[in-house]
């Protein structure tokens, strides 16, 4: 009887230890951008640019642009104009 109880406790502890590494959907382990666009936008209609480097949550770098009308667009970070835009944005932030 004691052997069965000890075995049960060990199995429960093993399950608890492995469950700690499982990502919770919506919090981590998930990219925010499913589809990206290469379309170029006028900088005057952009309110905010969110740059999310790749990491454990997502294997790709994500760039989310929020327009002045509230619409959010996921950009392809590998396009030439987006790389230039990111450099210019970072340079502007460093000057402030």
CSV table of C-alpha atoms in Angstrom, one decimal:
chain,number,residue,atom,x,y,z
A,1,UNK,CA,0.0,0.0,0.0
A,2,UNK,CA,2.8,2.4,0.9
A,3,UNK,CA,4.5,1.6,-2.4
A,4,UNK,CA,1.4,2.6,-4.4
A,5,UNK,CA,1.1,5.9,-2.5
A,6,UNK,CA,4.7,6.7,-3.1
A,7,UNK,CA,4.5,5.9,-6.8
A,8,UNK,CA,1.4,8.0,-7.1
A,9,UNK,CA,3.1,11.0,-5.4
A,10,UNK,CA,6.2,10.6,-7.7
A,11,UNK,CA,4.0,10.5,-10.8
A,12,UNK,CA,2.1,13.7,-9.7
A,13,UNK,CA,5.4,15.5,-8.9
A,14,UNK,CA,6.7,14.5,-12.3
A,15,UNK,CA,3.6,15.8,-14.0
A,16,UNK,CA,3.8,19.1,-12.0
A,17,UNK,CA,7.4,19.6,-13.0
A,18,UNK,CA,6.8,19.1,-16.7
A,19,UNK,CA,3.6,21.3,-16.7
A,20,UNK,CA,5.7,24.3,-15.6
A,21,UNK,CA,7.4,24.4,-19.0
A,22,UNK,CA,4.2,24.4,-21.1
A,23,UNK,CA,3.5,27.9,-22.5
A,24,UNK,CA,0.1,29.4,-21.8
A,25,UNK,CA,-1.6,30.5,-25.1
A,26,UNK,CA,-2.1,34.2,-25.4
A,27,UNK,CA,0.6,35.0,-22.9
A,28,UNK,CA,3.8,33.6,-24.3
A,29,UNK,CA,4.9,31.2,-27.1
A,30,UNK,CA,2.8,32.9,-29.7
A,31,UNK,CA,3.6,35.3,-32.5
A,32,UNK,CA,1.3,38.4,-32.7
A,33,UNK,CA,1.7,38.7,-36.5
A,34,UNK,CA,0.3,35.8,-38.6
A,35,UNK,CA,0.5,37.6,-41.9
A,36,UNK,CA,2.8,40.5,-42.8
A,37,UNK,CA,2.7,43.1,-45.6
A,38,UNK,CA,5.4,44.7,-47.6
A,39,UNK,CA,3.2,47.7,-48.5
A,40,UNK,CA,4.8,51.1,-47.9
A,41,UNK,CA,2.8,53.6,-45.8
A,42,UNK,CA,3.1,57.3,-45.6
A,43,UNK,CA,4.9,58.1,-42.3
A,44,UNK,CA,2.4,60.9,-41.7
A,45,UNK,CA,-0.4,58.4,-41.1
A,46,UNK,CA,1.6,56.3,-38.7
A,47,UNK,CA,0.9,56.9,-35.0
A,48,UNK,CA,3.1,54.2,-33.4
A,49,UNK,CA,5.6,51.5,-34.3
A,50,UNK,CA,6.0,48.5,-32.0
A,51,UNK,CA,9.3,46.6,-32.6
A,52,UNK,CA,9.2,43.1,-31.0
A,53,UNK,CA,12.5,41.3,-31.4
A,54,UNK,CA,12.5,37.5,-31.9
A,55,UNK,CA,12.6,35.5,-28.8
A,56,UNK,CA,11.0,32.5,-27.0
A,57,UNK,CA,7.5,33.8,-27.8
A,58,UNK,CA,8.2,34.0,-31.6
A,59,UNK,CA,11.0,33.0,-33.9
A,60,UNK,CA,10.7,36.0,-36.1
A,61,UNK,CA,11.1,39.8,-35.5
A,62,UNK,CA,7.7,41.5,-35.5
A,63,UNK,CA,6.9,45.1,-36.4
A,64,UNK,CA,3.4,46.3,-35.7
A,65,UNK,CA,2.4,49.7,-37.1
A,66,UNK,CA,-0.6,51.5,-35.6
A,67,UNK,CA,-2.1,54.0,-37.9
A,68,UNK,CA,-3.7,57.3,-36.8
A,69,UNK,CA,-7.1,55.8,-37.5
A,70,UNK,CA,-6.3,53.0,-35.0
A,71,UNK,CA,-5.8,50.2,-37.6
A,72,UNK,CA,-2.9,47.9,-36.8
A,73,UNK,CA,-0.7,46.4,-39.6
A,74,UNK,CA,2.0,43.8,-39.3
A,75,UNK,CA,5.0,44.7,-41.4
A,76,UNK,CA,7.6,42.5,-43.0
A,77,UNK,CA,10.8,43.5,-41.3
A,78,UNK,CA,13.0,42.3,-44.2
A,79,UNK,CA,11.9,44.9,-46.7
A,80,UNK,CA,14.3,47.6,-47.6
A,81,UNK,CA,12.0,50.5,-46.8
A,82,UNK,CA,11.1,49.0,-43.4
A,83,UNK,CA,14.8,48.5,-42.5
A,84,UNK,CA,15.4,52.2,-43.4
A,85,UNK,CA,12.4,53.3,-41.4
A,86,UNK,CA,13.6,51.3,-38.3
A,87,UNK,CA,17.0,52.9,-38.5
A,88,UNK,CA,15.6,56.4,-38.8
A,89,UNK,CA,13.2,55.7,-35.9
A,90,UNK,CA,16.0,54.4,-33.7
A,91,UNK,CA,18.3,57.4,-34.6
A,92,UNK,CA,15.5,59.8,-33.7
A,93,UNK,CA,14.9,58.1,-30.3
A,94,UNK,CA,18.7,58.3,-29.5
A,95,UNK,CA,18.7,62.0,-30.2
A,96,UNK,CA,15.9,62.7,-27.7
